[in-house]
Tab-separated table of C-alpha atoms in Angstrom:
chain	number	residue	atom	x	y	z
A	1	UNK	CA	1.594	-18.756	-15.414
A	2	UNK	CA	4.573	-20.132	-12.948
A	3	UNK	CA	5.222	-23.673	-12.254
A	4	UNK	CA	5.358	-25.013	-8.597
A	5	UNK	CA	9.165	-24.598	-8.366
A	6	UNK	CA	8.838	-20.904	-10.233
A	7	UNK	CA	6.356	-20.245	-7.202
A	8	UNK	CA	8.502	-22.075	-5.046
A	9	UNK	CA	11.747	-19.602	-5.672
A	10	UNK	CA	10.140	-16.291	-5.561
A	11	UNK	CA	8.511	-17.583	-1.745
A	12	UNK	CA	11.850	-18.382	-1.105
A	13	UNK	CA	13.379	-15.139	-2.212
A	14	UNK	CA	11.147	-13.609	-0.047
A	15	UNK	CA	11.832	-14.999	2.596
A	16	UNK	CA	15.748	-15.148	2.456
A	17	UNK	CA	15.456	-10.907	1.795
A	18	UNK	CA	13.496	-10.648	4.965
A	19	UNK	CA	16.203	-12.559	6.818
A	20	UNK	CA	18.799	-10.457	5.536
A	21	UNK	CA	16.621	-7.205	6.587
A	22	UNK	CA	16.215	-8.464	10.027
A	23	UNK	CA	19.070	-10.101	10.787
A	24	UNK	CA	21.271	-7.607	8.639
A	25	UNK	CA	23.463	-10.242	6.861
A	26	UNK	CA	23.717	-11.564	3.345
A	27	UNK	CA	22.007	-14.789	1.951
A	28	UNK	CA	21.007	-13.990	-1.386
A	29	UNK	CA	22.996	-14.305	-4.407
A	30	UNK	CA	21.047	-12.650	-7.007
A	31	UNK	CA	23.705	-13.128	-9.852
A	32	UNK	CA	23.561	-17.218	-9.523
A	33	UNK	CA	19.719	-16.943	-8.935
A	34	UNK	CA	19.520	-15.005	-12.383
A	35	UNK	CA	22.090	-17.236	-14.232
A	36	UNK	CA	19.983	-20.459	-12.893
A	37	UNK	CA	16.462	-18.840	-13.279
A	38	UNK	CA	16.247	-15.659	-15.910
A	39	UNK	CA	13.383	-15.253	-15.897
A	40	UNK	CA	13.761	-13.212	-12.551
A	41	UNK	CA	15.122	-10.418	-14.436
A	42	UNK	CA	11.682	-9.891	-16.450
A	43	UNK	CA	9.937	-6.802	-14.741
A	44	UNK	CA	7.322	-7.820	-12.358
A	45	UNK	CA	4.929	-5.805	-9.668
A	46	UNK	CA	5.274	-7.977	-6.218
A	47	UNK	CA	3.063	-6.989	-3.118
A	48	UNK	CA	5.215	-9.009	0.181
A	49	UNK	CA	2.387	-9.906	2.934
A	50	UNK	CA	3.757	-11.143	5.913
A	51	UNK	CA	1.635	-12.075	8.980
A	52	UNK	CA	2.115	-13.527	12.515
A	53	UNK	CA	0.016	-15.779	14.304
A	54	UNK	CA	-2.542	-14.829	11.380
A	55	UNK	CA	-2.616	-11.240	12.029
A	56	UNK	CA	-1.132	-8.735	9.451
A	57	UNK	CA	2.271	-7.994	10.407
A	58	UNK	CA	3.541	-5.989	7.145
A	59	UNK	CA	2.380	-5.371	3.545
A	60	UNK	CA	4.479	-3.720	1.344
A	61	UNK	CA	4.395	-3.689	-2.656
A	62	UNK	CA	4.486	-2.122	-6.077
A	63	UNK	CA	1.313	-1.908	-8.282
A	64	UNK	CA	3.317	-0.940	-11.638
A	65	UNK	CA	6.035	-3.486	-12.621
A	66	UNK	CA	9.208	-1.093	-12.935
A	67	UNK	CA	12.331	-3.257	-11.877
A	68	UNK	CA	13.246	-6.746	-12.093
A	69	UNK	CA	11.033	-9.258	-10.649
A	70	UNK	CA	13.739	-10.488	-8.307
A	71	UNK	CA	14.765	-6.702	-7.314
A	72	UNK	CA	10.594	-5.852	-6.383
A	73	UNK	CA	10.183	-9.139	-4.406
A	74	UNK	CA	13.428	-8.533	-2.320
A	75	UNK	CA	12.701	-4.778	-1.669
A	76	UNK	CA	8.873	-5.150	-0.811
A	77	UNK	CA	9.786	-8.373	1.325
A	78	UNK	CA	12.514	-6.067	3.063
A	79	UNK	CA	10.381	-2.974	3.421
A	80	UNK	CA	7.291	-5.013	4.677
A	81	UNK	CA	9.776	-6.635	7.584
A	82	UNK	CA	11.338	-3.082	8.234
A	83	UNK	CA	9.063	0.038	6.910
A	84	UNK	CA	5.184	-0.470	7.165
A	85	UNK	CA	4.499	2.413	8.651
A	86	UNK	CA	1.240	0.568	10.953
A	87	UNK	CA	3.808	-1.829	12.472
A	88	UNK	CA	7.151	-1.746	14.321
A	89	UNK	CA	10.062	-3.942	12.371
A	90	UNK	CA	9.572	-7.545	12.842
A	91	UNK	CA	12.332	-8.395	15.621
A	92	UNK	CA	14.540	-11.621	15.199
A	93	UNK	CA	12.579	-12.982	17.642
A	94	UNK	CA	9.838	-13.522	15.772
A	95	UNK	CA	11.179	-15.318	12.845
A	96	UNK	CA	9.696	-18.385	13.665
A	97	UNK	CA	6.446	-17.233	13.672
A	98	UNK	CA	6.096	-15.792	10.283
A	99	UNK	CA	3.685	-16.698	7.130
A	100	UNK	CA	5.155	-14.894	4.169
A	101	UNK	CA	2.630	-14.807	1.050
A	102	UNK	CA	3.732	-13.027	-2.004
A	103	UNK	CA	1.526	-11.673	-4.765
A	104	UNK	CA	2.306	-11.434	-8.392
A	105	UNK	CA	0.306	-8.454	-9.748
A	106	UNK	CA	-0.962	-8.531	-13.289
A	107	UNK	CA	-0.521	-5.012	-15.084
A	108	UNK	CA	-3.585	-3.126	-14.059
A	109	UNK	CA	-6.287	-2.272	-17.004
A	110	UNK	CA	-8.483	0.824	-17.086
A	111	UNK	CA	-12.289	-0.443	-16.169
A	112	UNK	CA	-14.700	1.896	-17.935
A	113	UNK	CA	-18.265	2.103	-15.952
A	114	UNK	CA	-21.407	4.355	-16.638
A	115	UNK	CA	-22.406	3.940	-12.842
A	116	UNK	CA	-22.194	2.211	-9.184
A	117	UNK	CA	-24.146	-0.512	-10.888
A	118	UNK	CA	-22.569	-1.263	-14.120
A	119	UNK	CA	-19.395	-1.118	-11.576
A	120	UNK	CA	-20.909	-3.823	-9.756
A	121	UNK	CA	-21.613	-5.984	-12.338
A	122	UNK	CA	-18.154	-5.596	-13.624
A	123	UNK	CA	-16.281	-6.296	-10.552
A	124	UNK	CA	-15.361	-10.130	-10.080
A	125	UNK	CA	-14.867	-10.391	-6.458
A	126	UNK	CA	-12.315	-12.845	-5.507
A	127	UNK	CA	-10.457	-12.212	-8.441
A	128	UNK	CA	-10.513	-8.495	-8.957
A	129	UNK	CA	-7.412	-6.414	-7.206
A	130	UNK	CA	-9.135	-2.775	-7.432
A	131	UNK	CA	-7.115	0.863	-7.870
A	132	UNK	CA	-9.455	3.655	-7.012
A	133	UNK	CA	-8.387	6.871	-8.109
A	134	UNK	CA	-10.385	10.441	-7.243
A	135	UNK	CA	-8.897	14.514	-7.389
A	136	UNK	CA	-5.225	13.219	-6.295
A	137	UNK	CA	-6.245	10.490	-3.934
A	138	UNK	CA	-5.449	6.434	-4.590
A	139	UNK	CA	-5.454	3.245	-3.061
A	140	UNK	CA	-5.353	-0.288	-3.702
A	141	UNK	CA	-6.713	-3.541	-2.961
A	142	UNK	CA	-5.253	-6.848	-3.655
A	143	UNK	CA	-7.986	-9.516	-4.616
A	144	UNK	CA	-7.431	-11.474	-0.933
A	145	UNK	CA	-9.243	-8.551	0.258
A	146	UNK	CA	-12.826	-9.999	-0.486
A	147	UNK	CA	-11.614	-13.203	1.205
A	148	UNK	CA	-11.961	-10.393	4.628
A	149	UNK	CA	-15.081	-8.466	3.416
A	150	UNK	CA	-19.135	-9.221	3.139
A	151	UNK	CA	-19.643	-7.638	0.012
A	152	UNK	CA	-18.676	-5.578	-3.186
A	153	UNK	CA	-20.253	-2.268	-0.808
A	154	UNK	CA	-18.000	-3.342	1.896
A	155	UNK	CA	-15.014	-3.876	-0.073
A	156	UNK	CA	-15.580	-0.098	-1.868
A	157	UNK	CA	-16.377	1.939	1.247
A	158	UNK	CA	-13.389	0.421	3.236
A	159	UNK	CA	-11.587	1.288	-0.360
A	160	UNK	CA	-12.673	4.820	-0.038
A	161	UNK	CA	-11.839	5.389	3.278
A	162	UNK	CA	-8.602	4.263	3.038
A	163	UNK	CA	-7.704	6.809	0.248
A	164	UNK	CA	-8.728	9.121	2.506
A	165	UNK	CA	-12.345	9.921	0.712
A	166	UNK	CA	-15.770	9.729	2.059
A	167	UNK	CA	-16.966	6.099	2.564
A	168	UNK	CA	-19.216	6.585	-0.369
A	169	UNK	CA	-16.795	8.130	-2.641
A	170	UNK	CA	-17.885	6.073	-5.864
A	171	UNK	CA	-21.076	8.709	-5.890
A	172	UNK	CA	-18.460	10.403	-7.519
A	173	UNK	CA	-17.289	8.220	-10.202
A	174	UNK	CA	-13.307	7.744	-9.238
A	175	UNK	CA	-11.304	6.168	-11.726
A	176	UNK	CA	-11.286	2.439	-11.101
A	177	UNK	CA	-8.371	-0.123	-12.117
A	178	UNK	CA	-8.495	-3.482	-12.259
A	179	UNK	CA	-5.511	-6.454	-11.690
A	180	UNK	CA	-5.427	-9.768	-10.696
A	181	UNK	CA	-2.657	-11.549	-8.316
A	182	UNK	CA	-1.121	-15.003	-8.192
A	183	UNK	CA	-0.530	-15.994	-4.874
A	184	UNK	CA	2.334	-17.722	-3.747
A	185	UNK	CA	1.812	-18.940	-0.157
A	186	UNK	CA	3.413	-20.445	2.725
A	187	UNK	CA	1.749	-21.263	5.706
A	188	UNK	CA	5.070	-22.431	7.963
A	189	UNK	CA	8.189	-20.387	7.855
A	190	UNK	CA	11.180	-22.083	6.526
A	191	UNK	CA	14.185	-21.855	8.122
């Protein structure tokens, strides 16, 4: 779906927006990154993951595509550096050790199921990002999830839990949606 250099601009985006968050000064030029690439103007759903020392260190993103794809990466990538509410801001200081991955969310489908075991057989771990929806609670995971998680009744009691439902909250048939994500890695940060 994007080339290696397509891939290798948004990680780069990315990471320039969470320079300008934390150091507070401009580096990206959106207009001439438009005029040389448009398709950064298309709409696009981002989530920004950036981690230290291979620990989660922020995790911001949008499930619905509703603003450019060049706006969603640079706001995510700035509000995971400054605004995840489980972490202080990143501090210039740590720069260096930063691994910024940035996912490129497909737009979620519905995912009809009679019960827990047609859901089962349904879900494609690995691949599968999963919305859970029940009486005004939601939450997401992206597909890296399984890569932390034993099985598909791991992966939807921690899902549960975090909307703030009971661990085995599928009992209840939630609403389930289903994405995938193209991951655009780096392993070293760039400077």
């Amino acid at each position: 779906m994007f080339s290696k250099e397509q891939k290798n601009i948004i990680l780069q985006i990315a990471k320039d927006a969470i320079k300008e968050a934390i150091l507070n000064k401009k580096i990206i030029n959106k207009d001439k990154l438009i005029a040389s690439h448009p398709w950064l103007k298309e709409k696009g759903a981002v989530f920004v993951t950036i981690n230290e020392f291979n620990a989660l260190r922020g995790c911001i993103g949008s499930i619905i595509a509703h603003r450019s794809l060049i706006d969603d990466i640079i706001e995510n990538a700035k509000a995971a550096a400054l605004n995840d509410p489980r972490f202080k801001p990143i501090s210039k200081e740590e720069l260096d050790n930063l691994e910024v991955e940035v996912s490129i969310l497909t737009p979620p489908k519905l995912l009809p199921y009679k019960d827990i075991d047609d859901l089962r057989a349904k879900i494609r771990p690995g691949i599968d990002g999963v919305i859970l929806s029940l009486n005004g609670h939601q939450a997401t995971y992206l597909p890296s999830v399984w890569e932390q998680v034993r099985n598909f009744d791991e992966f939807f009691s921690s899902l549960c839990v975090k909307a703030g439902l009971h661990p085995r909250c599928l009992e209840q048939h939630p609403t389930i949606y289903t994405y995938e994500a193209i991951k655009v890695k780096d392993e070293k940060w760039v400077q």
